[in-house]
Amino acid sequence: MDLGIEGRWAVVCAASKGLGKGCARALAREGVNLVINARGAEALEATAQELRQLNPAIEVRSVAGDVGQPDVRAALLAACPQVDILINNAGGPPPGDFRDWQREDWLRALELNMLTPIELIKATVDGMAERGFGRVVNITSSAVKAPIDILGLSNGARSGLTGFVAGLARQPRLAGRNVTINALLPGSFDTDRLRSTLGDDPETAAAESIKAIPAGRFGTPEEFGAFCAFICSAHAGYLTGQNLLLDGGAYPGAY
Ligand SMILES: NC(=O)c1ccc[n+]([C@@H]2O[C@H](COP(=O)([O-])OP(=O)(O)OC[C@H]3O[C@@H](n4cnc5c(N)ncnc54)[C@H](OP(=O)(O)O)[C@@H]3O)[C@@H](O)[C@H]2O)c1
């Protein structure tokens, strides 16, 4: 299937590794020009090179820095001639017990995982609406649907983003102009972040957590990216305001 987005421009935040990189690779395959971001400049440049090799016909620009910082967001937007596709992503807040978190910990989580995507959406959606095409994908977490006790900062900040976007996506001046805003909710995907949570005996811990996944495995960044690319496609204009769970069947509810 031709996704119909060749020649478009996308900003993909937090894309040197993991899920963000999976999305960037899938968009690159479809001929989408990219502005990618991550804090570590070396890994970011290596990914930019990889993307250029994957599709020599596209332009790939990189902006190193913390996407939670306003100057980095401004540089990302300035590097993109026009933002047709925006993939909001960043590292997740640390786990812990809410009794140990101070106000600053909450503010940091809200800043990175709620207000940063909202700022980027604010800077881009009206231009998308004027041009009659726009796709925003927020990478959140399955914890939005089934909160995980120790991930309270993530549960809270991402739910705030989810609630805000549910209202925004339904504005006729966006939905009626072919601008969609959806979230992808990853369950367990095989990335550096997931591996870093597996402790001293990662193979045993991985086997244990896979038992709770009906698909019998972790997801891959490639399949996550392919799904993301479809949501960004010309064919997905009637899908907006949705929270799409990709978790191999781990969430037990029907809805
Ligand atoms: N993997 C899963 O199973 C899973 C499940 C649920 C939710 N999630 C969420 O999905 C998101 C991506 O996770 P992942 O598994 O792909 O993680 P990952 O493999 O650790 O990759 C994270 C990427 O984001 C970049 N990054 C992190 N913080 C950043 C920041 N402040 N500004 C710019 N770039 C930043 C990292 O590069 P630098 O470190 O160089 O900046 C890296 O490129 C996270 O929010 C995570 O909580 C993941």
PDB file of C-alpha atoms and ligand atoms in Angstrom:
ATOM      1  CA  MET A   1       0.000   0.000   0.000  1.00  0.00           C
ATOM      2  CA  ASP A   2       1.289   3.447  -0.909  1.00  0.00           C
ATOM      3  CA  LEU A   3       0.765   5.543   2.217  1.00  0.00           C
ATOM      4  CA  GLY A   4       0.570   8.728   0.158  1.00  0.00           C
ATOM      5  CA  ILE A   5       2.975  10.790   2.254  1.00  0.00           C
ATOM      6  CA  GLU A   6       6.058  10.852   0.044  1.00  0.00           C
ATOM      7  CA  GLY A   7       7.689  14.301   0.139  1.00  0.00           C
ATOM      8  CA  ARG A   8       6.002  15.334   3.394  1.00  0.00           C
ATOM      9  CA  TRP A   9       8.060  16.666   6.316  1.00  0.00           C
ATOM     10  CA  ALA A  10       8.010  15.149   9.810  1.00  0.00           C
ATOM     11  CA  VAL A  11       9.449  16.163  13.155  1.00  0.00           C
ATOM     12  CA  VAL A  12      10.202  13.068  15.214  1.00  0.00           C
ATOM     13  CA  CYS A  13      11.180  13.808  18.813  1.00  0.00           C
ATOM     14  CA  ALA A  14      13.379  11.476  20.859  1.00  0.00           C
ATOM     15  CA  ALA A  15      14.298   9.431  17.803  1.00  0.00           C
ATOM     16  CA  SER A  16      17.902   8.252  18.084  1.00  0.00           C
ATOM     17  CA  LYS A  17      16.799   4.926  19.590  1.00  0.00           C
ATOM     18  CA  GLY A  18      13.827   2.763  20.438  1.00  0.00           C
ATOM     19  CA  LEU A  19      10.257   3.602  19.471  1.00  0.00           C
ATOM     20  CA  GLY A  20      11.015   7.073  18.114  1.00  0.00           C
ATOM     21  CA  LYS A  21      13.676   5.628  15.837  1.00  0.00           C
ATOM     22  CA  GLY A  22      11.236   2.911  14.735  1.00  0.00           C
ATOM     23  CA  CYS A  23       8.797   5.652  13.682  1.00  0.00           C
ATOM     24  CA  ALA A  24      11.528   7.620  11.884  1.00  0.00           C
ATOM     25  CA  ARG A  25      12.638   4.522   9.951  1.00  0.00           C
ATOM     26  CA  ALA A  26       9.098   3.695   8.850  1.00  0.00           C
ATOM     27  CA  LEU A  27       8.464   7.280   7.719  1.00  0.00           C
ATOM     28  CA  ALA A  28      11.813   7.346   5.895  1.00  0.00           C
ATOM     29  CA  ARG A  29      10.801   4.239   3.964  1.00  0.00           C
ATOM     30  CA  GLU A  30       7.663   6.095   2.838  1.00  0.00           C
ATOM     31  CA  GLY A  31       9.721   8.987   1.480  1.00  0.00           C
ATOM     32  CA  VAL A  32       9.024  11.434   4.312  1.00  0.00           C
ATOM     33  CA  ASN A  33      11.728  14.052   4.977  1.00  0.00           C
ATOM     34  CA  LEU A  34      12.742  14.092   8.612  1.00  0.00           C
ATOM     35  CA  VAL A  35      13.896  16.348  11.411  1.00  0.00           C
ATOM     36  CA  ILE A  36      14.950  14.069  14.246  1.00  0.00           C
ATOM     37  CA  ASN A  37      15.938  14.860  17.807  1.00  0.00           C
ATOM     38  CA  ALA A  38      17.559  13.335  20.908  1.00  0.00           C
ATOM     39  CA  ARG A  39      19.896  14.657  23.605  1.00  0.00           C
ATOM     40  CA  GLY A  40      22.986  12.615  22.751  1.00  0.00           C
ATOM     41  CA  ALA A  41      24.479  14.081  19.570  1.00  0.00           C
ATOM     42  CA  GLU A  42      26.569  11.044  18.626  1.00  0.00           C
ATOM     43  CA  ALA A  43      23.765   8.465  18.604  1.00  0.00           C
ATOM     44  CA  LEU A  44      21.498  11.013  16.916  1.00  0.00           C
ATOM     45  CA  GLU A  45      23.961  11.583  14.072  1.00  0.00           C
ATOM     46  CA  ALA A  46      24.452   7.817  13.665  1.00  0.00           C
ATOM     47  CA  THR A  47      20.676   7.417  13.329  1.00  0.00           C
ATOM     48  CA  ALA A  48      20.480  10.317  10.874  1.00  0.00           C
ATOM     49  CA  GLN A  49      23.121   8.580   8.723  1.00  0.00           C
ATOM     50  CA  GLU A  50      21.239   5.285   8.936  1.00  0.00           C
ATOM     51  CA  LEU A  51      18.039   6.996   7.775  1.00  0.00           C
ATOM     52  CA  ARG A  52      19.820   8.669   4.844  1.00  0.00           C
ATOM     53  CA  GLN A  53      21.138   5.260   3.780  1.00  0.00           C
ATOM     54  CA  LEU A  54      17.704   3.700   4.186  1.00  0.00           C
ATOM     55  CA  ASN A  55      16.244   6.202   1.731  1.00  0.00           C
ATOM     56  CA  PRO A  56      18.752   8.396  -0.136  1.00  0.00           C
ATOM     57  CA  ALA A  57      15.853  10.330  -1.709  1.00  0.00           C
ATOM     58  CA  ILE A  58      14.846  12.023   1.545  1.00  0.00           C
ATOM     59  CA  GLU A  59      16.404  14.844   3.507  1.00  0.00           C
ATOM     60  CA  VAL A  60      17.264  14.122   7.135  1.00  0.00           C
ATOM     61  CA  ARG A  61      18.145  16.895   9.567  1.00  0.00           C
ATOM     62  CA  SER A  62      19.026  16.453  13.220  1.00  0.00           C
ATOM     63  CA  VAL A  63      18.693  18.740  16.223  1.00  0.00           C
ATOM     64  CA  ALA A  64      20.441  17.585  19.384  1.00  0.00           C
ATOM     65  CA  GLY A  65      19.062  18.625  22.760  1.00  0.00           C
ATOM     66  CA  ASP A  66      16.445  18.040  25.429  1.00  0.00           C
ATOM     67  CA  VAL A  67      13.017  18.427  23.802  1.00  0.00           C
ATOM     68  CA  GLY A  68      11.754  19.672  27.156  1.00  0.00           C
ATOM     69  CA  GLN A  69      13.756  22.883  26.608  1.00  0.00           C
ATOM     70  CA  PRO A  70      12.019  25.721  24.720  1.00  0.00           C
ATOM     71  CA  ASP A  71      15.146  26.617  22.700  1.00  0.00           C
ATOM     72  CA  VAL A  72      15.492  23.017  21.499  1.00  0.00           C
ATOM     73  CA  ARG A  73      11.842  22.937  20.441  1.00  0.00           C
ATOM     74  CA  ALA A  74      12.330  26.243  18.610  1.00  0.00           C
ATOM     75  CA  ALA A  75      15.387  24.807  16.814  1.00  0.00           C
ATOM     76  CA  LEU A  76      13.439  21.688  15.843  1.00  0.00           C
ATOM     77  CA  LEU A  77      10.649  23.753  14.325  1.00  0.00           C
ATOM     78  CA  ALA A  78      13.096  26.084  12.592  1.00  0.00           C
ATOM     79  CA  ALA A  79      14.851  23.099  10.992  1.00  0.00           C
ATOM     80  CA  CYS A  80      11.599  21.880   9.402  1.00  0.00           C
ATOM     81  CA  PRO A  81      10.348  23.788   6.323  1.00  0.00           C
ATOM     82  CA  GLN A  82       6.774  22.815   7.200  1.00  0.00           C
ATOM     83  CA  VAL A  83       5.586  20.339   9.787  1.00  0.00           C
ATOM     84  CA  ASP A  84       3.145  17.932   8.137  1.00  0.00           C
ATOM     85  CA  ILE A  85       3.688  15.163  10.669  1.00  0.00           C
ATOM     86  CA  LEU A  86       4.630  15.538  14.343  1.00  0.00           C
ATOM     87  CA  ILE A  87       5.666  12.594  16.473  1.00  0.00           C
ATOM     88  CA  ASN A  88       5.787  13.604  20.132  1.00  0.00           C
ATOM     89  CA  ASN A  89       8.061  11.436  22.228  1.00  0.00           C
ATOM     90  CA  ALA A  90      10.541  11.742  25.114  1.00  0.00           C
ATOM     91  CA  GLY A  91      12.023   9.640  27.859  1.00  0.00           C
ATOM     92  CA  GLY A  92       9.565   8.490  30.500  1.00  0.00           C
ATOM     93  CA  PRO A  93       9.651   9.773  34.103  1.00  0.00           C
ATOM     94  CA  PRO A  94      11.440   7.573  36.656  1.00  0.00           C
ATOM     95  CA  PRO A  95       9.546   4.971  38.700  1.00  0.00           C
ATOM     96  CA  GLY A  96       9.155   5.310  42.463  1.00  0.00           C
ATOM     97  CA  ASP A  97       6.841   5.831  45.425  1.00  0.00           C
ATOM     98  CA  PHE A  98       4.777   9.008  45.414  1.00  0.00           C
ATOM     99  CA  ARG A  99       5.704   9.557  49.071  1.00  0.00           C
ATOM    100  CA  ASP A 100       9.260  10.302  47.934  1.00  0.00           C
ATOM    101  CA  TRP A 101       8.397  12.715  45.121  1.00  0.00           C
ATOM    102  CA  GLN A 102       8.714  16.422  45.639  1.00  0.00           C
ATOM    103  CA  ARG A 103       6.872  19.140  43.748  1.00  0.00           C
ATOM    104  CA  GLU A 104       9.916  19.479  41.431  1.00  0.00           C
ATOM    105  CA  ASP A 105       9.645  15.812  40.416  1.00  0.00           C
ATOM    106  CA  TRP A 106       6.025  16.343  39.399  1.00  0.00           C
ATOM    107  CA  LEU A 107       6.827  19.535  37.552  1.00  0.00           C
ATOM    108  CA  ARG A 108       9.614  17.811  35.604  1.00  0.00           C
ATOM    109  CA  ALA A 109       7.276  14.981  34.531  1.00  0.00           C
ATOM    110  CA  LEU A 110       4.503  17.406  33.575  1.00  0.00           C
ATOM    111  CA  GLU A 111       6.972  19.574  31.669  1.00  0.00           C
ATOM    112  CA  LEU A 112       8.414  16.747  29.567  1.00  0.00           C
ATOM    113  CA  ASN A 113       5.491  14.361  29.130  1.00  0.00           C
ATOM    114  CA  MET A 114       2.529  16.738  29.031  1.00  0.00           C
ATOM    115  CA  LEU A 115       3.448  20.379  28.365  1.00  0.00           C
ATOM    116  CA  THR A 116       6.224  19.728  25.813  1.00  0.00           C
ATOM    117  CA  PRO A 117       3.939  17.837  23.404  1.00  0.00           C
ATOM    118  CA  ILE A 118       1.221  20.448  23.947  1.00  0.00           C
ATOM    119  CA  GLU A 119       3.668  23.251  23.060  1.00  0.00           C
ATOM    120  CA  LEU A 120       4.704  21.460  19.861  1.00  0.00           C
ATOM    121  CA  ILE A 121       1.086  20.777  18.941  1.00  0.00           C
ATOM    122  CA  LYS A 122       0.270  24.446  19.529  1.00  0.00           C
ATOM    123  CA  ALA A 123       3.110  25.533  17.254  1.00  0.00           C
ATOM    124  CA  THR A 124       2.105  23.258  14.384  1.00  0.00           C
ATOM    125  CA  VAL A 125      -1.586  22.326  14.111  1.00  0.00           C
ATOM    126  CA  ASP A 126      -2.972  25.608  12.803  1.00  0.00           C
ATOM    127  CA  GLY A 127      -0.448  25.596   9.936  1.00  0.00           C
ATOM    128  CA  MET A 128      -1.419  21.984   9.202  1.00  0.00           C
ATOM    129  CA  ALA A 129      -5.085  23.000   9.129  1.00  0.00           C
ATOM    130  CA  GLU A 130      -4.378  25.856   6.711  1.00  0.00           C
ATOM    131  CA  ARG A 131      -2.626  23.422   4.365  1.00  0.00           C
ATOM    132  CA  GLY A 132      -5.357  20.772   4.760  1.00  0.00           C
ATOM    133  CA  PHE A 133      -3.123  17.966   6.008  1.00  0.00           C
ATOM    134  CA  GLY A 134      -1.630  17.175   9.401  1.00  0.00           C
ATOM    135  CA  ARG A 135      -0.863  14.154  11.530  1.00  0.00           C
ATOM    136  CA  VAL A 136       0.134  14.275  15.179  1.00  0.00           C
ATOM    137  CA  VAL A 137       1.045  11.107  17.049  1.00  0.00           C
ATOM    138  CA  ASN A 138       1.788  11.230  20.761  1.00  0.00           C
ATOM    139  CA  ILE A 139       3.741   8.269  22.063  1.00  0.00           C
ATOM    140  CA  THR A 140       2.366   7.719  25.558  1.00  0.00           C
ATOM    141  CA  SER A 141       2.048   4.394  27.364  1.00  0.00           C
ATOM    142  CA  SER A 142      -0.271   1.475  28.074  1.00  0.00           C
ATOM    143  CA  ALA A 143      -0.161   2.917  31.614  1.00  0.00           C
ATOM    144  CA  VAL A 144      -2.645   5.553  30.427  1.00  0.00           C
ATOM    145  CA  LYS A 145      -5.241   2.773  30.124  1.00  0.00           C
ATOM    146  CA  ALA A 146      -4.013   0.525  32.929  1.00  0.00           C
ATOM    147  CA  PRO A 147      -1.984   2.642  35.372  1.00  0.00           C
ATOM    148  CA  ILE A 148       1.062   1.001  36.917  1.00  0.00           C
ATOM    149  CA  ASP A 149       1.581   1.762  40.617  1.00  0.00           C
ATOM    150  CA  ILE A 150       5.294   2.617  40.543  1.00  0.00           C
ATOM    151  CA  LEU A 151       4.922   4.741  37.400  1.00  0.00           C
ATOM    152  CA  GLY A 152       2.779   7.390  39.088  1.00  0.00           C
ATOM    153  CA  LEU A 153       4.592  10.320  37.471  1.00  0.00           C
ATOM    154  CA  SER A 154       4.009   8.783  34.055  1.00  0.00           C
ATOM    155  CA  ASN A 155       0.377   7.837  34.813  1.00  0.00           C
ATOM    156  CA  GLY A 156      -0.368  11.386  35.914  1.00  0.00           C
ATOM    157  CA  ALA A 157       1.477  13.408  33.275  1.00  0.00           C
ATOM    158  CA  ARG A 158       0.438  11.238  30.335  1.00  0.00           C
ATOM    159  CA  SER A 159      -3.194  11.140  31.454  1.00  0.00           C
ATOM    160  CA  GLY A 160      -3.143  14.937  31.534  1.00  0.00           C
ATOM    161  CA  LEU A 161      -1.912  15.004  27.941  1.00  0.00           C
ATOM    162  CA  THR A 162      -4.482  12.386  26.932  1.00  0.00           C
ATOM    163  CA  GLY A 163      -7.379  14.352  28.412  1.00  0.00           C
ATOM    164  CA  PHE A 164      -6.285  17.589  26.804  1.00  0.00           C
ATOM    165  CA  VAL A 165      -5.804  16.010  23.375  1.00  0.00           C
ATOM    166  CA  ALA A 166      -9.209  14.278  23.535  1.00  0.00           C
ATOM    167  CA  GLY A 167     -10.822  17.710  23.485  1.00  0.00           C
ATOM    168  CA  LEU A 168      -8.439  19.356  21.040  1.00  0.00           C
ATOM    169  CA  ALA A 169      -8.546  16.607  18.402  1.00  0.00           C
ATOM    170  CA  ARG A 170     -12.310  17.082  18.093  1.00  0.00           C
ATOM    171  CA  GLN A 171     -12.168  20.767  17.242  1.00  0.00           C
ATOM    172  CA  PRO A 172     -13.843  21.076  13.812  1.00  0.00           C
ATOM    173  CA  ARG A 173     -11.181  23.585  12.752  1.00  0.00           C
ATOM    174  CA  LEU A 174      -8.659  20.719  13.043  1.00  0.00           C
ATOM    175  CA  ALA A 175     -10.604  17.492  12.418  1.00  0.00           C
ATOM    176  CA  GLY A 176     -12.526  19.220   9.626  1.00  0.00           C
ATOM    177  CA  ARG A 177      -9.269  20.247   7.940  1.00  0.00           C
ATOM    178  CA  ASN A 178      -7.706  16.769   7.789  1.00  0.00           C
ATOM    179  CA  VAL A 179      -5.586  17.284  10.911  1.00  0.00           C
ATOM    180  CA  THR A 180      -5.627  14.238  13.171  1.00  0.00           C
ATOM    181  CA  ILE A 181      -4.194  13.819  16.665  1.00  0.00           C
ATOM    182  CA  ASN A 182      -3.885  10.327  18.083  1.00  0.00           C
ATOM    183  CA  ALA A 183      -1.845   8.541  20.716  1.00  0.00           C
ATOM    184  CA  LEU A 184       0.004   5.276  20.494  1.00  0.00           C
ATOM    185  CA  LEU A 185       0.116   3.403  23.798  1.00  0.00           C
ATOM    186  CA  PRO A 186       3.032   0.966  23.876  1.00  0.00           C
ATOM    187  CA  GLY A 187       2.887  -2.066  26.126  1.00  0.00           C
ATOM    188  CA  SER A 188       6.250  -3.854  26.339  1.00  0.00           C
ATOM    189  CA  PHE A 189       8.586  -3.137  23.431  1.00  0.00           C
ATOM    190  CA  ASP A 190      12.117  -4.417  23.129  1.00  0.00           C
ATOM    191  CA  THR A 191      14.105  -1.190  23.482  1.00  0.00           C
ATOM    192  CA  ASP A 192      16.995   0.051  25.598  1.00  0.00           C
ATOM    193  CA  ARG A 193      14.492   1.485  28.056  1.00  0.00           C
ATOM    194  CA  LEU A 194      12.711  -1.821  28.516  1.00  0.00           C
ATOM    195  CA  ARG A 195      16.025  -3.704  28.834  1.00  0.00           C
ATOM    196  CA  SER A 196      17.165  -1.217  31.508  1.00  0.00           C
ATOM    197  CA  THR A 197      14.229  -2.253  33.710  1.00  0.00           C
ATOM    198  CA  LEU A 198      15.058  -5.980  33.654  1.00  0.00           C
ATOM    199  CA  GLY A 199      17.627  -5.967  36.465  1.00  0.00           C
ATOM    200  CA  ASP A 200      20.635  -8.242  37.029  1.00  0.00           C
ATOM    201  CA  ASP A 201      19.193 -11.343  35.383  1.00  0.00           C
ATOM    202  CA  PRO A 202      17.579  -9.887  32.270  1.00  0.00           C
ATOM    203  CA  GLU A 203      16.824 -13.185  30.516  1.00  0.00           C
ATOM    204  CA  THR A 204      14.864 -14.566  33.487  1.00  0.00           C
ATOM    205  CA  ALA A 205      13.102 -11.247  34.035  1.00  0.00           C
ATOM    206  CA  ALA A 206      12.218 -11.033  30.330  1.00  0.00           C
ATOM    207  CA  ALA A 207      10.820 -14.578  30.300  1.00  0.00           C
ATOM    208  CA  GLU A 208       8.764 -13.753  33.400  1.00  0.00           C
ATOM    209  CA  SER A 209       7.217 -10.602  31.979  1.00  0.00           C
ATOM    210  CA  ILE A 210       6.544 -12.241  28.594  1.00  0.00           C
ATOM    211  CA  LYS A 211       4.293 -14.727  30.432  1.00  0.00           C
ATOM    212  CA  ALA A 212       1.798 -11.865  30.916  1.00  0.00           C
ATOM    213  CA  ILE A 213       1.722 -11.073  27.165  1.00  0.00           C
ATOM    214  CA  PRO A 214      -0.655 -13.248  25.112  1.00  0.00           C
ATOM    215  CA  ALA A 215       1.460 -12.635  21.989  1.00  0.00           C
ATOM    216  CA  GLY A 216       4.284 -14.435  23.826  1.00  0.00           C
ATOM    217  CA  ARG A 217       6.934 -11.830  23.068  1.00  0.00           C
ATOM    218  CA  PHE A 218       7.899  -8.192  23.371  1.00  0.00           C
ATOM    219  CA  GLY A 219       6.942  -5.865  20.530  1.00  0.00           C
ATOM    220  CA  THR A 220       9.567  -4.535  18.125  1.00  0.00           C
ATOM    221  CA  PRO A 221      10.298  -0.882  17.278  1.00  0.00           C
ATOM    222  CA  GLU A 222       9.836  -1.849  13.597  1.00  0.00           C
ATOM    223  CA  GLU A 223       6.213  -2.926  14.033  1.00  0.00           C
ATOM    224  CA  PHE A 224       5.537   0.087  16.245  1.00  0.00           C
ATOM    225  CA  GLY A 225       6.955   2.349  13.532  1.00  0.00           C
ATOM    226  CA  ALA A 226       4.948   0.688  10.771  1.00  0.00           C
ATOM    227  CA  PHE A 227       1.717   1.244  12.688  1.00  0.00           C
ATOM    228  CA  CYS A 228       2.699   4.853  13.343  1.00  0.00           C
ATOM    229  CA  ALA A 229       3.406   5.424   9.649  1.00  0.00           C
ATOM    230  CA  PHE A 230      -0.066   4.157   8.753  1.00  0.00           C
ATOM    231  CA  ILE A 231      -1.686   6.584  11.215  1.00  0.00           C
ATOM    232  CA  CYS A 232       0.329   9.333   9.525  1.00  0.00           C
ATOM    233  CA  SER A 233      -0.759   8.207   6.081  1.00  0.00           C
ATOM    234  CA  ALA A 234      -3.103   9.853   3.619  1.00  0.00           C
ATOM    235  CA  HIS A 235      -5.558   7.011   4.333  1.00  0.00           C
ATOM    236  CA  ALA A 236      -5.964   7.743   8.045  1.00  0.00           C
ATOM    237  CA  GLY A 237      -7.758  11.096   7.927  1.00  0.00           C
ATOM    238  CA  TYR A 238     -10.902   9.709   9.579  1.00  0.00           C
ATOM    239  CA  LEU A 239      -9.038   8.475  12.677  1.00  0.00           C
ATOM    240  CA  THR A 240      -8.645  11.137  15.327  1.00  0.00           C
ATOM    241  CA  GLY A 241      -8.713  11.539  19.094  1.00  0.00           C
ATOM    242  CA  GLN A 242      -7.939   7.859  19.606  1.00  0.00           C
ATOM    243  CA  ASN A 243      -5.691   6.064  22.071  1.00  0.00           C
ATOM    244  CA  LEU A 244      -4.380   2.996  20.320  1.00  0.00           C
ATOM    245  CA  LEU A 245      -2.940   0.249  22.455  1.00  0.00           C
ATOM    246  CA  LEU A 246      -0.152  -1.904  21.043  1.00  0.00           C
ATOM    247  CA  ASP A 247       0.562  -4.484  23.714  1.00  0.00           C
ATOM    248  CA  GLY A 248       0.312  -7.994  22.256  1.00  0.00           C
ATOM    249  CA  GLY A 249      -3.034  -8.474  24.042  1.00  0.00           C
ATOM    250  CA  ALA A 250      -1.713  -7.770  27.557  1.00  0.00           C
ATOM    251  CA  TYR A 251      -4.569  -5.424  28.500  1.00  0.00           C
ATOM    252  CA  PRO A 252      -7.394  -7.771  29.525  1.00  0.00           C
ATOM    253  CA  GLY A 253     -10.433  -5.536  28.909  1.00  0.00           C
ATOM    254  CA  ALA A 254     -12.738  -5.547  25.865  1.00  0.00           C
ATOM    255  CA  TYR A 255     -12.665  -1.714  25.620  1.00  0.00           C
TER     256      TYR A 255
HETATM  257  N1  LIG B   1       9.652   0.449  25.410  1.00  0.00           N
HETATM  258  C1  LIG B   1       8.526   0.232  26.049  1.00  0.00           C
HETATM  259  O1  LIG B   1       8.170  -0.914  26.293  1.00  0.00           O
HETATM  260  C2  LIG B   1       7.645   1.381  26.511  1.00  0.00           C
HETATM  261  C3  LIG B   1       6.447   1.095  27.157  1.00  0.00           C
HETATM  262  C4  LIG B   1       5.621   2.121  27.567  1.00  0.00           C
HETATM  263  C5  LIG B   1       6.013   3.437  27.352  1.00  0.00           C
HETATM  264  N2  LIG B   1       7.190   3.702  26.733  1.00  0.00           N
HETATM  265  C6  LIG B   1       7.551   5.108  26.553  1.00  0.00           C
HETATM  266  O2  LIG B   1       7.888   5.365  25.216  1.00  0.00           O
HETATM  267  C7  LIG B   1       8.909   6.383  25.161  1.00  0.00           C
HETATM  268  C8  LIG B   1      10.095   5.880  24.345  1.00  0.00           C
HETATM  269  O3  LIG B   1      10.609   4.739  24.986  1.00  0.00           O
HETATM  270  P1  LIG B   1      11.749   3.799  24.330  1.00  0.00           P
HETATM  271  O4  LIG B   1      11.492   2.443  24.886  1.00  0.00           O
HETATM  272  O5  LIG B   1      11.811   4.004  22.878  1.00  0.00           O
HETATM  273  O6  LIG B   1      13.052   4.404  25.037  1.00  0.00           O
HETATM  274  P2  LIG B   1      14.618   4.299  24.592  1.00  0.00           P
HETATM  275  O7  LIG B   1      14.875   3.062  23.826  1.00  0.00           O
HETATM  276  O8  LIG B   1      15.358   4.550  25.846  1.00  0.00           O
HETATM  277  O9  LIG B   1      14.805   5.540  23.602  1.00  0.00           O
HETATM  278  C9  LIG B   1      14.513   6.826  24.053  1.00  0.00           C
HETATM  279  C10 LIG B   1      14.908   7.835  22.999  1.00  0.00           C
HETATM  280  O10 LIG B   1      14.479   9.119  23.439  1.00  0.00           O
HETATM  281  C11 LIG B   1      15.592  10.019  23.526  1.00  0.00           C
HETATM  282  N3  LIG B   1      15.284  10.933  24.637  1.00  0.00           N
HETATM  283  C12 LIG B   1      15.065  10.609  25.922  1.00  0.00           C
HETATM  284  N4  LIG B   1      14.791  11.704  26.636  1.00  0.00           N
HETATM  285  C13 LIG B   1      14.836  12.759  25.762  1.00  0.00           C
HETATM  286  C14 LIG B   1      14.648  14.147  25.900  1.00  0.00           C
HETATM  287  N5  LIG B   1      14.353  14.693  27.089  1.00  0.00           N
HETATM  288  N6  LIG B   1      14.776  14.925  24.806  1.00  0.00           N
HETATM  289  C15 LIG B   1      15.077  14.386  23.608  1.00  0.00           C
HETATM  290  N7  LIG B   1      15.262  13.068  23.424  1.00  0.00           N
HETATM  291  C16 LIG B   1      15.143  12.256  24.489  1.00  0.00           C
HETATM  292  C17 LIG B   1      16.777   9.082  23.739  1.00  0.00           C
HETATM  293  O11 LIG B   1      18.016   9.653  23.359  1.00  0.00           O
HETATM  294  P3  LIG B   1      18.910  10.507  24.420  1.00  0.00           P
HETATM  295  O12 LIG B   1      18.938   9.701  25.674  1.00  0.00           O
HETATM  296  O13 LIG B   1      20.230  10.661  23.756  1.00  0.00           O
HETATM  297  O14 LIG B   1      18.178  11.796  24.589  1.00  0.00           O
HETATM  298  C18 LIG B   1      16.399   7.959  22.792  1.00  0.00           C
HETATM  299  O15 LIG B   1      16.643   8.297  21.458  1.00  0.00           O
HETATM  300  C19 LIG B   1       9.262   6.704  26.619  1.00  0.00           C
HETATM  301  O16 LIG B   1       8.529   7.821  27.054  1.00  0.00           O
HETATM  302  C20 LIG B   1       8.786   5.471  27.363  1.00  0.00           C
HETATM  303  O17 LIG B   1       8.454   5.748  28.708  1.00  0.00           O
HETATM  304  C21 LIG B   1       8.025   2.715  26.307  1.00  0.00           C
END
